mmCIF file of C-alpha atoms in Angstrom:
data_model
loop_
_atom_site.group_PDB
_atom_site.id
_atom_site.type_symbol
_atom_site.label_atom_id
_atom_site.label_comp_id
_atom_site.label_asym_id
_atom_site.label_seq_id
_atom_site.Cartn_x
_atom_site.Cartn_y
_atom_site.Cartn_z
ATOM 1 C CA MET Z 1 -16.926 -8.873 -8.330
ATOM 2 C CA SER Z 2 -20.371 -10.118 -9.336
ATOM 3 C CA GLY Z 3 -22.130 -7.024 -7.991
ATOM 4 C CA ALA Z 4 -21.060 -4.747 -10.832
ATOM 5 C CA LYS Z 5 -23.663 -3.990 -13.479
ATOM 6 C CA ILE Z 6 -24.790 -1.451 -16.060
ATOM 7 C CA LEU Z 7 -27.638 0.788 -14.849
ATOM 8 C CA ASN Z 8 -28.227 3.119 -17.793
ATOM 9 C CA VAL Z 9 -26.674 4.158 -21.121
ATOM 10 C CA THR Z 10 -27.311 7.501 -22.808
ATOM 11 C CA GLY Z 11 -25.810 9.408 -25.740
ATOM 12 C CA LEU Z 12 -23.004 11.832 -24.953
ATOM 13 C CA ASN Z 13 -21.744 14.882 -26.834
ATOM 14 C CA ASN Z 14 -18.164 16.176 -26.793
ATOM 15 C CA SER Z 15 -19.079 19.193 -24.664
ATOM 16 C CA GLU Z 16 -20.303 16.908 -21.833
ATOM 17 C CA ALA Z 17 -17.522 14.293 -22.119
ATOM 18 C CA LYS Z 18 -14.395 14.374 -19.974
ATOM 19 C CA TRP Z 19 -12.315 11.403 -21.199
ATOM 20 C CA VAL Z 20 -13.264 10.817 -24.850
ATOM 21 C CA ALA Z 21 -14.324 12.834 -27.897
ATOM 22 C CA LEU Z 22 -15.458 12.270 -31.476
ATOM 23 C CA ASP Z 23 -13.761 13.882 -34.460
ATOM 24 C CA LYS Z 24 -14.659 14.389 -38.091
ATOM 25 C CA ILE Z 25 -11.528 14.119 -40.229
ATOM 26 C CA GLU Z 26 -11.385 15.586 -43.712
ATOM 27 C CA TYR Z 27 -8.594 13.894 -45.626
ATOM 28 C CA GLN Z 28 -7.245 13.483 -49.102
ATOM 29 C CA ASP Z 29 -7.137 9.863 -50.278
ATOM 30 C CA PRO Z 30 -4.184 8.490 -52.324
ATOM 31 C CA SER Z 31 -5.961 9.403 -55.588
ATOM 32 C CA GLY Z 32 -6.295 13.050 -54.476
ATOM 33 C CA LYS Z 33 -10.017 12.861 -53.684
ATOM 34 C CA LYS Z 34 -11.337 14.589 -50.554
ATOM 35 C CA ARG Z 35 -13.111 12.251 -48.110
ATOM 36 C CA VAL Z 36 -14.449 12.190 -44.551
ATOM 37 C CA TRP Z 37 -13.662 9.721 -41.706
ATOM 38 C CA GLU Z 38 -15.089 9.567 -38.186
ATOM 39 C CA MET Z 39 -12.999 8.680 -35.158
ATOM 40 C CA CYS Z 40 -12.833 8.705 -31.368
ATOM 41 C CA HIS Z 41 -9.877 9.941 -29.316
ATOM 42 C CA ARG Z 42 -8.930 9.897 -25.632
ATOM 43 C CA THR Z 43 -8.671 13.405 -24.214
ATOM 44 C CA SER Z 44 -6.283 12.232 -21.476
ATOM 45 C CA ARG Z 45 -3.082 11.866 -23.529
ATOM 46 C CA LYS Z 46 -0.174 13.760 -21.926
ATOM 47 C CA GLY Z 47 2.655 13.080 -24.373
ATOM 48 C CA ASP Z 48 2.717 11.017 -27.566
ATOM 49 C CA CYS Z 49 1.536 7.747 -25.990
ATOM 50 C CA ASP Z 50 -1.645 6.965 -24.024
ATOM 51 C CA ALA Z 51 -0.798 3.807 -22.151
ATOM 52 C CA VAL Z 52 1.391 0.835 -21.346
ATOM 53 C CA VAL Z 53 0.352 -2.820 -21.534
ATOM 54 C CA ILE Z 54 2.506 -5.218 -19.521
ATOM 55 C CA PHE Z 55 3.531 -8.797 -20.290
ATOM 56 C CA THR Z 56 5.026 -10.104 -17.058
ATOM 57 C CA ILE Z 57 7.248 -13.140 -16.720
ATOM 58 C CA LEU Z 58 7.223 -14.457 -13.148
ATOM 59 C CA SER Z 59 10.262 -16.627 -12.507
ATOM 60 C CA ALA Z 60 9.680 -20.322 -11.830
ATOM 61 C CA THR Z 61 10.003 -21.452 -8.207
ATOM 62 C CA LYS Z 62 10.354 -24.945 -6.759
ATOM 63 C CA ASP Z 63 6.529 -25.224 -6.611
ATOM 64 C CA LYS Z 64 5.476 -23.041 -9.534
ATOM 65 C CA PRO Z 65 6.154 -22.908 -13.272
ATOM 66 C CA LYS Z 66 6.941 -19.742 -15.204
ATOM 67 C CA GLU Z 67 3.747 -17.712 -15.023
ATOM 68 C CA THR Z 68 2.305 -14.468 -16.368
ATOM 69 C CA LEU Z 69 -0.099 -12.037 -14.706
ATOM 70 C CA LEU Z 70 -3.578 -11.197 -15.930
ATOM 71 C CA VAL Z 71 -6.043 -8.765 -14.436
ATOM 72 C CA SER Z 72 -9.809 -9.102 -14.404
ATOM 73 C CA GLN Z 73 -12.201 -6.216 -13.817
ATOM 74 C CA PHE Z 74 -15.702 -5.089 -14.745
ATOM 75 C CA ARG Z 75 -15.428 -2.919 -17.861
ATOM 76 C CA PRO Z 76 -18.513 -0.777 -18.494
ATOM 77 C CA PRO Z 77 -17.997 -0.512 -22.291
ATOM 78 C CA VAL Z 78 -18.408 -4.293 -22.638
ATOM 79 C CA GLY Z 79 -20.651 -4.795 -19.582
ATOM 80 C CA LYS Z 80 -18.658 -7.793 -18.382
ATOM 81 C CA LEU Z 81 -15.644 -8.905 -16.424
ATOM 82 C CA THR Z 82 -12.630 -8.903 -18.729
ATOM 83 C CA PHE Z 83 -9.259 -10.577 -18.874
ATOM 84 C CA GLU Z 84 -6.466 -8.181 -19.846
ATOM 85 C CA PHE Z 85 -2.764 -7.726 -19.342
ATOM 86 C CA PRO Z 86 -2.004 -5.290 -16.509
ATOM 87 C CA ALA Z 87 -2.066 -1.832 -18.100
ATOM 88 C CA GLY Z 88 -2.595 1.824 -17.444
ATOM 89 C CA LEU Z 89 -2.434 5.358 -18.731
ATOM 90 C CA ILE Z 90 0.955 7.109 -18.711
ATOM 91 C CA ASP Z 91 1.045 10.091 -16.336
ATOM 92 C CA GLU Z 92 2.440 13.512 -17.201
ATOM 93 C CA ASN Z 93 6.270 13.576 -17.292
ATOM 94 C CA GLU Z 94 6.431 9.791 -16.927
ATOM 95 C CA THR Z 95 8.255 7.424 -19.291
ATOM 96 C CA ALA Z 96 6.669 4.201 -20.491
ATOM 97 C CA GLU Z 97 9.160 2.264 -18.327
ATOM 98 C CA GLN Z 98 8.208 4.251 -15.214
ATOM 99 C CA ALA Z 99 4.486 3.868 -15.943
ATOM 100 C CA ALA Z 100 4.925 0.103 -16.353
ATOM 101 C CA VAL Z 101 6.774 -0.309 -13.020
ATOM 102 C CA ARG Z 102 4.141 1.842 -11.256
ATOM 103 C CA GLU Z 103 1.109 0.187 -12.843
ATOM 104 C CA LEU Z 104 2.374 -3.362 -12.226
ATOM 105 C CA LYS Z 105 2.870 -2.484 -8.548
ATOM 106 C CA GLU Z 106 -0.535 -0.767 -8.256
ATOM 107 C CA GLU Z 107 -2.540 -3.444 -10.041
ATOM 108 C CA THR Z 108 -0.752 -6.598 -8.867
ATOM 109 C CA GLY Z 109 1.585 -5.672 -5.974
ATOM 110 C CA TYR Z 110 4.667 -7.069 -7.767
ATOM 111 C CA HIS Z 111 7.939 -5.239 -8.309
ATOM 112 C CA GLY Z 112 9.120 -5.881 -11.853
ATOM 113 C CA VAL Z 113 12.145 -4.990 -13.960
ATOM 114 C CA VAL Z 114 11.683 -3.852 -17.558
ATOM 115 C CA ARG Z 115 13.227 -6.220 -20.114
ATOM 116 C CA GLU Z 116 11.919 -4.672 -23.348
ATOM 117 C CA VAL Z 117 9.647 -1.875 -24.591
ATOM 118 C CA THR Z 118 8.101 -1.835 -28.065
ATOM 119 C CA PRO Z 119 7.627 1.263 -30.214
ATOM 120 C CA ILE Z 120 4.187 2.921 -30.055
ATOM 121 C CA ILE Z 121 1.438 0.694 -31.481
ATOM 122 C CA PHE Z 122 -2.232 1.459 -32.198
ATOM 123 C CA SER Z 123 -5.277 -0.287 -30.630
ATOM 124 C CA ASP Z 124 -7.737 -0.056 -33.484
ATOM 125 C CA PRO Z 125 -6.461 2.392 -36.133
ATOM 126 C CA GLY Z 126 -9.698 2.434 -38.168
ATOM 127 C CA LEU Z 127 -11.629 3.695 -35.124
ATOM 128 C CA THR Z 128 -9.291 5.642 -32.859
ATOM 129 C CA ASN Z 129 -5.792 7.064 -32.407
ATOM 130 C CA ALA Z 130 -5.599 5.304 -28.994
ATOM 131 C CA ASN Z 131 -2.077 3.928 -28.672
ATOM 132 C CA MET Z 132 0.293 2.186 -26.294
ATOM 133 C CA LYS Z 133 3.636 0.512 -25.797
ATOM 134 C CA LEU Z 134 3.900 -3.171 -24.900
ATOM 135 C CA VAL Z 135 6.365 -3.595 -22.030
ATOM 136 C CA VAL Z 136 7.933 -6.916 -21.093
ATOM 137 C CA MET Z 137 8.798 -7.192 -17.382
ATOM 138 C CA ASP Z 138 10.579 -9.808 -15.308
ATOM 139 C CA VAL Z 139 9.414 -10.469 -11.764
ATOM 140 C CA ASP Z 140 11.903 -12.316 -9.565
ATOM 141 C CA ARG Z 141 9.799 -14.284 -7.077
ATOM 142 C CA SER Z 142 12.819 -15.024 -4.896
ATOM 143 C CA LEU Z 143 13.114 -11.358 -3.843
ATOM 144 C CA GLU Z 144 11.874 -10.234 -0.426
ATOM 145 C CA ILE Z 145 9.901 -7.400 -2.061
ATOM 146 C CA ASN Z 146 7.870 -9.936 -4.034
ATOM 147 C CA GLN Z 147 6.731 -12.031 -1.041
ATOM 148 C CA ASN Z 148 3.081 -11.681 0.063
ATOM 149 C CA VAL Z 149 2.489 -8.798 -2.317
ATOM 150 C CA VAL Z 150 -0.474 -6.454 -1.917
ATOM 151 C CA ALA Z 151 -1.996 -4.477 -4.800
ATOM 152 C CA VAL Z 152 -2.690 -0.753 -4.298
ATOM 153 C CA PRO Z 153 -5.345 0.085 -6.883
ATOM 154 C CA ASP Z 154 -6.592 3.592 -7.623
ATOM 155 C CA GLU Z 155 -9.878 4.727 -6.091
ATOM 156 C CA GLY Z 156 -12.726 3.102 -8.015
ATOM 157 C CA GLU Z 157 -10.576 0.250 -9.388
ATOM 158 C CA PHE Z 158 -11.583 -3.303 -8.404
ATOM 159 C CA ILE Z 159 -9.065 -5.670 -9.918
ATOM 160 C CA ASP Z 160 -8.568 -9.411 -9.471
ATOM 161 C CA VAL Z 161 -5.111 -10.738 -10.295
ATOM 162 C CA PHE Z 162 -4.567 -14.147 -11.924
ATOM 163 C CA HIS Z 163 -1.311 -16.113 -12.172
ATOM 164 C CA ILE Z 164 -1.412 -18.210 -15.363
ATOM 165 C CA PRO Z 165 1.297 -20.654 -16.521
ATOM 166 C CA VAL Z 166 2.625 -19.224 -19.790
ATOM 167 C CA ASP Z 167 2.078 -22.486 -21.652
ATOM 168 C CA LYS Z 168 -1.591 -22.594 -20.558
ATOM 169 C CA LEU Z 169 -2.400 -18.975 -21.482
ATOM 170 C CA TYR Z 170 -4.162 -19.598 -24.786
ATOM 171 C CA SER Z 171 -6.371 -22.475 -23.627
ATOM 172 C CA PHE Z 172 -7.282 -20.540 -20.465
ATOM 173 C CA LEU Z 173 -8.377 -17.478 -22.464
ATOM 174 C CA ILE Z 174 -10.357 -19.403 -25.073
ATOM 175 C CA GLU Z 175 -12.269 -21.203 -22.324
ATOM 176 C CA LYS Z 176 -13.040 -17.895 -20.568
ATOM 177 C CA ALA Z 177 -14.019 -16.130 -23.827
ATOM 178 C CA ASN Z 178 -16.380 -19.007 -24.672
ATOM 179 C CA THR Z 179 -18.084 -18.894 -21.281
ATOM 180 C CA THR Z 180 -18.023 -16.000 -18.858
ATOM 181 C CA HIS Z 181 -15.532 -13.246 -19.707
ATOM 182 C CA ALA Z 182 -14.713 -10.606 -22.315
ATOM 183 C CA VAL Z 183 -11.109 -11.195 -23.401
ATOM 184 C CA ASP Z 184 -8.982 -8.282 -24.644
ATOM 185 C CA ALA Z 185 -8.073 -8.742 -28.324
ATOM 186 C CA ARG Z 186 -4.438 -7.715 -27.870
ATOM 187 C CA LEU Z 187 -3.992 -10.292 -25.099
ATOM 188 C CA LEU Z 188 -5.632 -13.019 -27.181
ATOM 189 C CA HIS Z 189 -3.500 -12.152 -30.220
ATOM 190 C CA PHE Z 190 -0.393 -12.451 -28.034
ATOM 191 C CA ALA Z 191 -1.517 -15.815 -26.647
ATOM 192 C CA PHE Z 192 -2.437 -16.996 -30.123
ATOM 193 C CA GLY Z 193 1.026 -16.126 -31.418
ATOM 194 C CA LEU Z 194 2.608 -18.014 -28.519
ATOM 195 C CA ASN Z 195 0.368 -20.992 -29.157
ATOM 196 C CA VAL Z 196 0.768 -21.295 -32.923
ATOM 197 C CA ALA Z 197 4.513 -20.659 -32.928
ATOM 198 C CA SER Z 198 5.218 -24.378 -32.775
ATOM 199 C CA LYS Z 199 2.506 -25.333 -35.289
ATOM 200 C CA ILE Z 200 3.107 -23.291 -38.441
ATOM 201 C CA MET M 1 0.168 5.873 -51.425
ATOM 202 C CA SER M 2 2.157 8.916 -50.356
ATOM 203 C CA GLY M 3 -0.519 11.369 -51.531
ATOM 204 C CA ALA M 4 -2.913 10.715 -48.651
ATOM 205 C CA LYS M 5 -3.021 13.335 -45.913
ATOM 206 C CA ILE M 6 -5.207 14.927 -43.250
ATOM 207 C CA LEU M 7 -6.794 18.224 -44.320
ATOM 208 C CA ASN M 8 -8.862 19.222 -41.293
ATOM 209 C CA VAL M 9 -10.143 17.826 -37.969
ATOM 210 C CA THR M 10 -13.230 19.132 -36.167
ATOM 211 C CA GLY M 11 -15.334 17.981 -33.230
ATOM 212 C CA LEU M 12 -18.338 15.805 -34.018
ATOM 213 C CA ASN M 13 -21.539 15.180 -32.078
ATOM 214 C CA ASN M 14 -23.573 11.972 -32.167
ATOM 215 C CA SER M 15 -26.370 13.587 -34.169
ATOM 216 C CA GLU M 16 -23.963 14.356 -37.045
ATOM 217 C CA ALA M 17 -21.996 11.079 -36.899
ATOM 218 C CA LYS M 18 -22.807 8.080 -39.111
ATOM 219 C CA TRP M 19 -20.335 5.385 -38.021
ATOM 220 C CA VAL M 20 -19.467 6.077 -34.382
ATOM 221 C CA ALA M 21 -21.131 7.453 -31.251
ATOM 222 C CA LEU M 22 -20.237 8.331 -27.666
ATOM 223 C CA ASP M 23 -22.120 6.938 -24.667
ATOM 224 C CA LYS M 24 -22.331 7.815 -21.018
ATOM 225 C CA ILE M 25 -22.698 4.648 -18.945
ATOM 226 C CA GLU M 26 -24.079 4.730 -15.426
ATOM 227 C CA TYR M 27 -22.985 1.579 -13.639
ATOM 228 C CA GLN M 28 -22.797 0.066 -10.210
ATOM 229 C CA ASP M 29 -19.270 -0.852 -9.156
ATOM 230 C CA PRO M 30 -18.503 -4.076 -7.215
ATOM 231 C CA SER M 31 -18.929 -2.242 -3.895
ATOM 232 C CA GLY M 32 -22.423 -1.084 -4.875
ATOM 233 C CA LYS M 33 -21.456 2.522 -5.588
ATOM 234 C CA LYS M 34 -22.943 4.258 -8.620
ATOM 235 C CA ARG M 35 -20.333 5.564 -11.093
ATOM 236 C CA VAL M 36 -20.068 6.938 -14.634
ATOM 237 C CA TRP M 37 -17.910 5.718 -17.570
ATOM 238 C CA GLU M 38 -17.533 7.191 -21.046
ATOM 239 C CA MET M 39 -17.188 5.040 -24.157
ATOM 240 C CA CYS M 40 -17.346 4.990 -27.945
ATOM 241 C CA HIS M 41 -19.255 2.448 -30.040
ATOM 242 C CA ARG M 42 -19.494 1.634 -33.741
ATOM 243 C CA THR M 43 -23.020 2.172 -35.046
ATOM 244 C CA SER M 44 -22.438 -0.315 -37.894
ATOM 245 C CA ARG M 45 -22.734 -3.584 -35.924
ATOM 246 C CA LYS M 46 -25.250 -5.959 -37.520
ATOM 247 C CA GLY M 47 -25.132 -8.946 -35.186
ATOM 248 C CA ASP M 48 -23.066 -9.556 -32.051
ATOM 249 C CA CYS M 49 -19.671 -9.056 -33.692
ATOM 250 C CA ASP M 50 -18.273 -6.075 -35.611
ATOM 251 C CA ALA M 51 -15.406 -7.505 -37.591
ATOM 252 C CA VAL M 52 -13.004 -10.270 -38.547
ATOM 253 C CA VAL M 53 -9.208 -10.056 -38.438
ATOM 254 C CA ILE M 54 -7.378 -12.613 -40.573
ATOM 255 C CA PHE M 55 -4.091 -14.426 -39.930
ATOM 256 C CA THR M 56 -3.224 -16.063 -43.239
ATOM 257 C CA ILE M 57 -0.757 -18.884 -43.717
ATOM 258 C CA LEU M 58 0.458 -19.036 -47.325
ATOM 259 C CA SER M 59 1.900 -22.465 -48.104
ATOM 260 C CA ALA M 60 5.618 -22.675 -48.886
ATOM 261 C CA THR M 61 6.572 -23.127 -52.530
ATOM 262 C CA LYS M 62 9.877 -24.165 -54.083
ATOM 263 C CA ASP M 63 10.966 -20.492 -54.164
ATOM 264 C CA LYS M 64 9.140 -19.075 -51.143
ATOM 265 C CA PRO M 65 8.950 -19.823 -47.420
ATOM 266 C CA LYS M 66 5.756 -19.967 -45.422
ATOM 267 C CA GLU M 67 4.443 -16.403 -45.465
ATOM 268 C CA THR M 68 1.612 -14.345 -43.996
ATOM 269 C CA LEU M 69 -0.282 -11.422 -45.532
ATOM 270 C CA LEU M 70 -0.314 -7.882 -44.188
ATOM 271 C CA VAL M 71 -2.184 -4.907 -45.559
ATOM 272 C CA SER M 72 -1.043 -1.303 -45.505
ATOM 273 C CA GLN M 73 -3.353 1.668 -45.962
ATOM 274 C CA PHE M 74 -3.664 5.295 -44.910
ATOM 275 C CA ARG M 75 -5.766 5.413 -41.742
ATOM 276 C CA PRO M 76 -7.153 8.863 -40.962
ATOM 277 C CA PRO M 77 -7.452 8.313 -37.165
ATOM 278 C CA VAL M 78 -3.666 7.877 -36.927
ATOM 279 C CA GLY M 79 -2.768 10.055 -39.951
ATOM 280 C CA LYS M 80 -0.286 7.483 -41.272
ATOM 281 C CA LEU M 81 0.089 4.360 -43.347
ATOM 282 C CA THR M 82 -0.520 1.363 -41.111
ATOM 283 C CA PHE M 83 0.386 -2.303 -41.097
ATOM 284 C CA GLU M 84 -2.529 -4.522 -40.123
ATOM 285 C CA PHE M 85 -3.789 -8.034 -40.703
ATOM 286 C CA PRO M 86 -6.395 -8.144 -43.479
ATOM 287 C CA ALA M 87 -9.722 -7.393 -41.784
ATOM 288 C CA GLY M 88 -13.188 -6.059 -42.320
ATOM 289 C CA LEU M 89 -16.638 -5.482 -40.922
ATOM 290 C CA ILE M 90 -19.091 -8.401 -40.966
ATOM 291 C CA ASP M 91 -22.066 -7.767 -43.263
ATOM 292 C CA GLU M 92 -25.680 -8.403 -42.316
ATOM 293 C CA ASN M 93 -26.584 -12.124 -42.320
ATOM 294 C CA GLU M 94 -22.949 -13.097 -42.796
ATOM 295 C CA THR M 95 -20.980 -15.465 -40.575
ATOM 296 C CA ALA M 96 -17.441 -14.654 -39.423
ATOM 297 C CA GLU M 97 -16.155 -17.448 -41.698
ATOM 298 C CA GLN M 98 -17.965 -15.999 -44.725
ATOM 299 C CA ALA M 99 -16.762 -12.481 -43.923
ATOM 300 C CA ALA M 100 -13.174 -13.733 -43.643
ATOM 301 C CA VAL M 101 -13.257 -15.517 -47.028
ATOM 302 C CA ARG M 102 -14.828 -12.431 -48.661
ATOM 303 C CA GLU M 103 -12.501 -9.895 -47.049
ATOM 304 C CA LEU M 104 -9.324 -11.858 -47.795
ATOM 305 C CA LYS M 105 -10.387 -12.043 -51.463
ATOM 306 C CA GLU M 106 -11.323 -8.346 -51.611
ATOM 307 C CA GLU M 107 -8.238 -7.039 -49.869
ATOM 308 C CA THR M 108 -5.572 -9.429 -51.174
ATOM 309 C CA GLY M 109 -7.058 -11.419 -54.079
ATOM 310 C CA TYR M 110 -6.319 -14.773 -52.418
ATOM 311 C CA HIS M 111 -8.803 -17.594 -51.895
ATOM 312 C CA GLY M 112 -8.349 -18.980 -48.404
ATOM 313 C CA VAL M 113 -9.832 -21.802 -46.351
ATOM 314 C CA VAL M 114 -10.758 -21.213 -42.711
ATOM 315 C CA ARG M 115 -8.723 -23.303 -40.265
ATOM 316 C CA GLU M 116 -9.871 -21.801 -36.956
ATOM 317 C CA VAL M 117 -12.078 -19.006 -35.579
ATOM 318 C CA THR M 118 -11.697 -17.596 -32.076
ATOM 319 C CA PRO M 119 -14.577 -16.536 -29.830
ATOM 320 C CA ILE M 120 -15.441 -12.819 -29.857
ATOM 321 C CA ILE M 121 -12.637 -10.653 -28.425
ATOM 322 C CA PHE M 122 -12.577 -6.938 -27.601
ATOM 323 C CA SER M 123 -10.235 -4.296 -29.143
ATOM 324 C CA ASP M 124 -9.864 -1.943 -26.215
ATOM 325 C CA PRO M 125 -12.455 -2.718 -23.529
ATOM 326 C CA GLY M 126 -11.747 0.370 -21.417
ATOM 327 C CA LEU M 127 -12.622 2.620 -24.369
ATOM 328 C CA THR M 128 -15.102 0.837 -26.634
ATOM 329 C CA ASN M 129 -17.264 -2.250 -27.127
ATOM 330 C CA ALA M 130 -15.669 -2.722 -30.603
ATOM 331 C CA ASN M 131 -15.104 -6.438 -31.054
ATOM 332 C CA MET M 132 -13.956 -9.061 -33.537
ATOM 333 C CA LYS M 133 -13.063 -12.673 -34.158
ATOM 334 C CA LEU M 134 -9.552 -13.689 -35.164
ATOM 335 C CA VAL M 135 -9.750 -16.097 -38.110
ATOM 336 C CA VAL M 136 -6.871 -18.332 -39.187
ATOM 337 C CA MET M 137 -6.884 -19.122 -42.900
ATOM 338 C CA ASP M 138 -4.755 -21.361 -45.115
ATOM 339 C CA VAL M 139 -3.941 -20.269 -48.645
ATOM 340 C CA ASP M 140 -2.728 -23.041 -50.955
ATOM 341 C CA ARG M 141 -0.413 -21.331 -53.426
ATOM 342 C CA SER M 142 -0.393 -24.366 -55.724
ATOM 343 C CA LEU M 143 -4.066 -23.832 -56.671
ATOM 344 C CA GLU M 144 -4.966 -22.280 -60.034
ATOM 345 C CA ILE M 145 -7.272 -19.781 -58.264
ATOM 346 C CA ASN M 146 -4.298 -18.428 -56.304
ATOM 347 C CA GLN M 147 -2.069 -17.661 -59.334
ATOM 348 C CA ASN M 148 -1.650 -13.994 -60.351
ATOM 349 C CA VAL M 149 -4.280 -12.868 -57.864
ATOM 350 C CA VAL M 150 -5.934 -9.454 -58.108
ATOM 351 C CA ALA M 151 -7.459 -7.630 -55.135
ATOM 352 C CA VAL M 152 -10.961 -6.156 -55.514
ATOM 353 C CA PRO M 153 -11.136 -3.449 -52.842
ATOM 354 C CA ASP M 154 -14.279 -1.480 -51.971
ATOM 355 C CA GLU M 155 -14.717 2.034 -53.382
ATOM 356 C CA GLY M 156 -12.453 4.380 -51.459
ATOM 357 C CA GLU M 157 -10.104 1.624 -50.228
ATOM 358 C CA PHE M 158 -6.446 1.869 -51.285
ATOM 359 C CA ILE M 159 -4.635 -1.145 -49.909
ATOM 360 C CA ASP M 160 -1.112 -2.434 -50.479
ATOM 361 C CA VAL M 161 -0.543 -6.121 -49.771
ATOM 362 C CA PHE M 162 2.694 -7.430 -48.248
ATOM 363 C CA HIS M 163 3.912 -11.046 -48.138
ATOM 364 C CA ILE M 164 6.062 -11.500 -45.017
ATOM 365 C CA PRO M 165 7.884 -14.696 -44.002
ATOM 366 C CA VAL M 166 6.276 -15.796 -40.723
ATOM 367 C CA ASP M 167 9.633 -16.015 -38.946
ATOM 368 C CA LYS M 168 10.504 -12.420 -39.962
ATOM 369 C CA LEU M 169 7.157 -10.884 -38.917
ATOM 370 C CA TYR M 170 8.244 -9.412 -35.585
ATOM 371 C CA SER M 171 11.491 -7.825 -36.765
ATOM 372 C CA PHE M 172 9.727 -6.439 -39.864
ATOM 373 C CA LEU M 173 7.018 -4.755 -37.750
ATOM 374 C CA ILE M 174 9.394 -3.322 -35.154
ATOM 375 C CA GLU M 175 11.499 -1.755 -37.901
ATOM 376 C CA LYS M 176 8.393 -0.237 -39.548
ATOM 377 C CA ALA M 177 6.962 0.996 -36.216
ATOM 378 C CA ASN M 178 10.297 2.653 -35.404
ATOM 379 C CA THR M 179 10.483 4.445 -38.733
ATOM 380 C CA THR M 180 7.584 5.068 -41.083
ATOM 381 C CA HIS M 181 4.374 3.222 -40.197
ATOM 382 C CA ALA M 182 1.683 2.911 -37.537
ATOM 383 C CA VAL M 183 1.496 -0.770 -36.552
ATOM 384 C CA ASP M 184 -1.773 -2.250 -35.273
ATOM 385 C CA ALA M 185 -1.436 -3.344 -31.630
ATOM 386 C CA ARG M 186 -3.242 -6.649 -32.155
ATOM 387 C CA LEU M 187 -0.900 -7.560 -35.001
ATOM 388 C CA LEU M 188 2.172 -6.611 -32.975
ATOM 389 C CA HIS M 189 0.938 -8.599 -29.953
ATOM 390 C CA PHE M 190 0.515 -11.630 -32.213
ATOM 391 C CA ALA M 191 4.007 -11.220 -33.683
ATOM 392 C CA PHE M 192 5.438 -10.684 -30.214
ATOM 393 C CA GLY M 193 3.858 -13.902 -28.984
ATOM 394 C CA LEU M 194 5.298 -15.778 -31.960
ATOM 395 C CA ASN M 195 8.708 -14.256 -31.361
ATOM 396 C CA VAL M 196 9.002 -14.812 -27.617
ATOM 397 C CA ALA M 197 7.572 -18.339 -27.675
ATOM 398 C CA SER M 198 11.031 -19.831 -27.950
ATOM 399 C CA LYS M 199 12.629 -17.456 -25.404
ATOM 400 C CA ILE M 200 10.589 -17.706 -22.214
#
C-alpha cells in the first residue's frame, strides 16, 4: 500500500464536483438575528442517512481472543493510510442493516449478524451534514462461511484488514496515530470510551 | 433556543467562501493508477490541528455523582440543536492544552485541568482533512473557582450546558438522538465504547 500518493491538489467549484458541494446557509440565531454559516454536504445521499460504520465482534476461538476488525486504506483527504472501522455509503433502497452486512462482506470477507443499530448521528455538525448509523455486528468464527474469507472490494478500493483484540484497541490506535497512520476520530473516541470505562 | 431556524440555503463557490473550501485531489492509487478524489477543508487551520474536543470529568460531590459536560447549540449544517462535547478551534500560537482550558471556560464556565491529550485524529477522512485532539480534563467541584460558574461564549454563540452522570451518558444520547436532537458521532462513539465495555 506504500505506492499511493498525492500528485496534485486544486480548488474545485460546485459545478465541477460530483460527490461534494459547498452551501451558504442563512439562518436565524436564537436571539432572532440573521446570520450566515458555511458548510459542505455529500451529494450522494439516497435517503436520510449517508453511511454505516461497523463495530464487529469476532467470537473468541481456542487460539484467538475476542477481536474487532479495522480497515486501513490510503485516504486522499488526509494523504495517509488510515485506520477506520469498516464502513460504507448506503445504496438506494437499502436499509442500514443491509448496507452493514454488504459492506462488512465486501471490505473484510466476513459474514456478520447485526446485533444493534444506533439512531442517525452526525460526523462533524459544525462543518457538514454528513451522517451515519453505528452498527454492531457479531461474526461467528466457527461457521463454515467465515473460514478463509476473501474480501471483494469495489473497483478502486485497496483495503487492508486488521484483526485487533478488543482490549488492545486503544493502545494499538494511539501507537499508530503517534507514528505512521491517520486514525479516524470516531474510532478513537470509541476506543477511548472502552479504555476509560474502568478508570473513571 | 427554539427560535433558531434555517432561512435559506444556496450553493457556494470557493471564491465566495471564508471558512471552507473544496479541493480536487489527483492521486496515485496503490496499483500506480492515477485517480481523482473530492474533499472539503477548513480554511481556518493555524497549525497542524484544527480543534480540540473535551471530555470533562466533574468530581463527585456529596449530592452529585461523577458527571461529564455536554453542550447543546443550533448547528446550521444539520438544522437542529445538537449534543456535542465542549470543543473549539485552536487559535494561532496556542497549544491544544491551552485551547482546551480556554474553550471549557468559555463554553461552560468551568476551570479544568488537563489529564490527557490524544494524538491528532481525523473527523471523517473520506470527506475532509478536518482534525482534532481529544482532551481529557478534570474539574474539581470543591474549588472556589468552580462555584456558580458563568460561561463566556463568543459573539454569536448560544450554548446550553448539560451535566450528565457518566454512567447515564449512552442512554441519554440515544433517547435524544431518537427524538429531538442531532448527536455528534464522535460523542456517541465515545459513549458507546463506555457502555459496551462491560458487555463484550
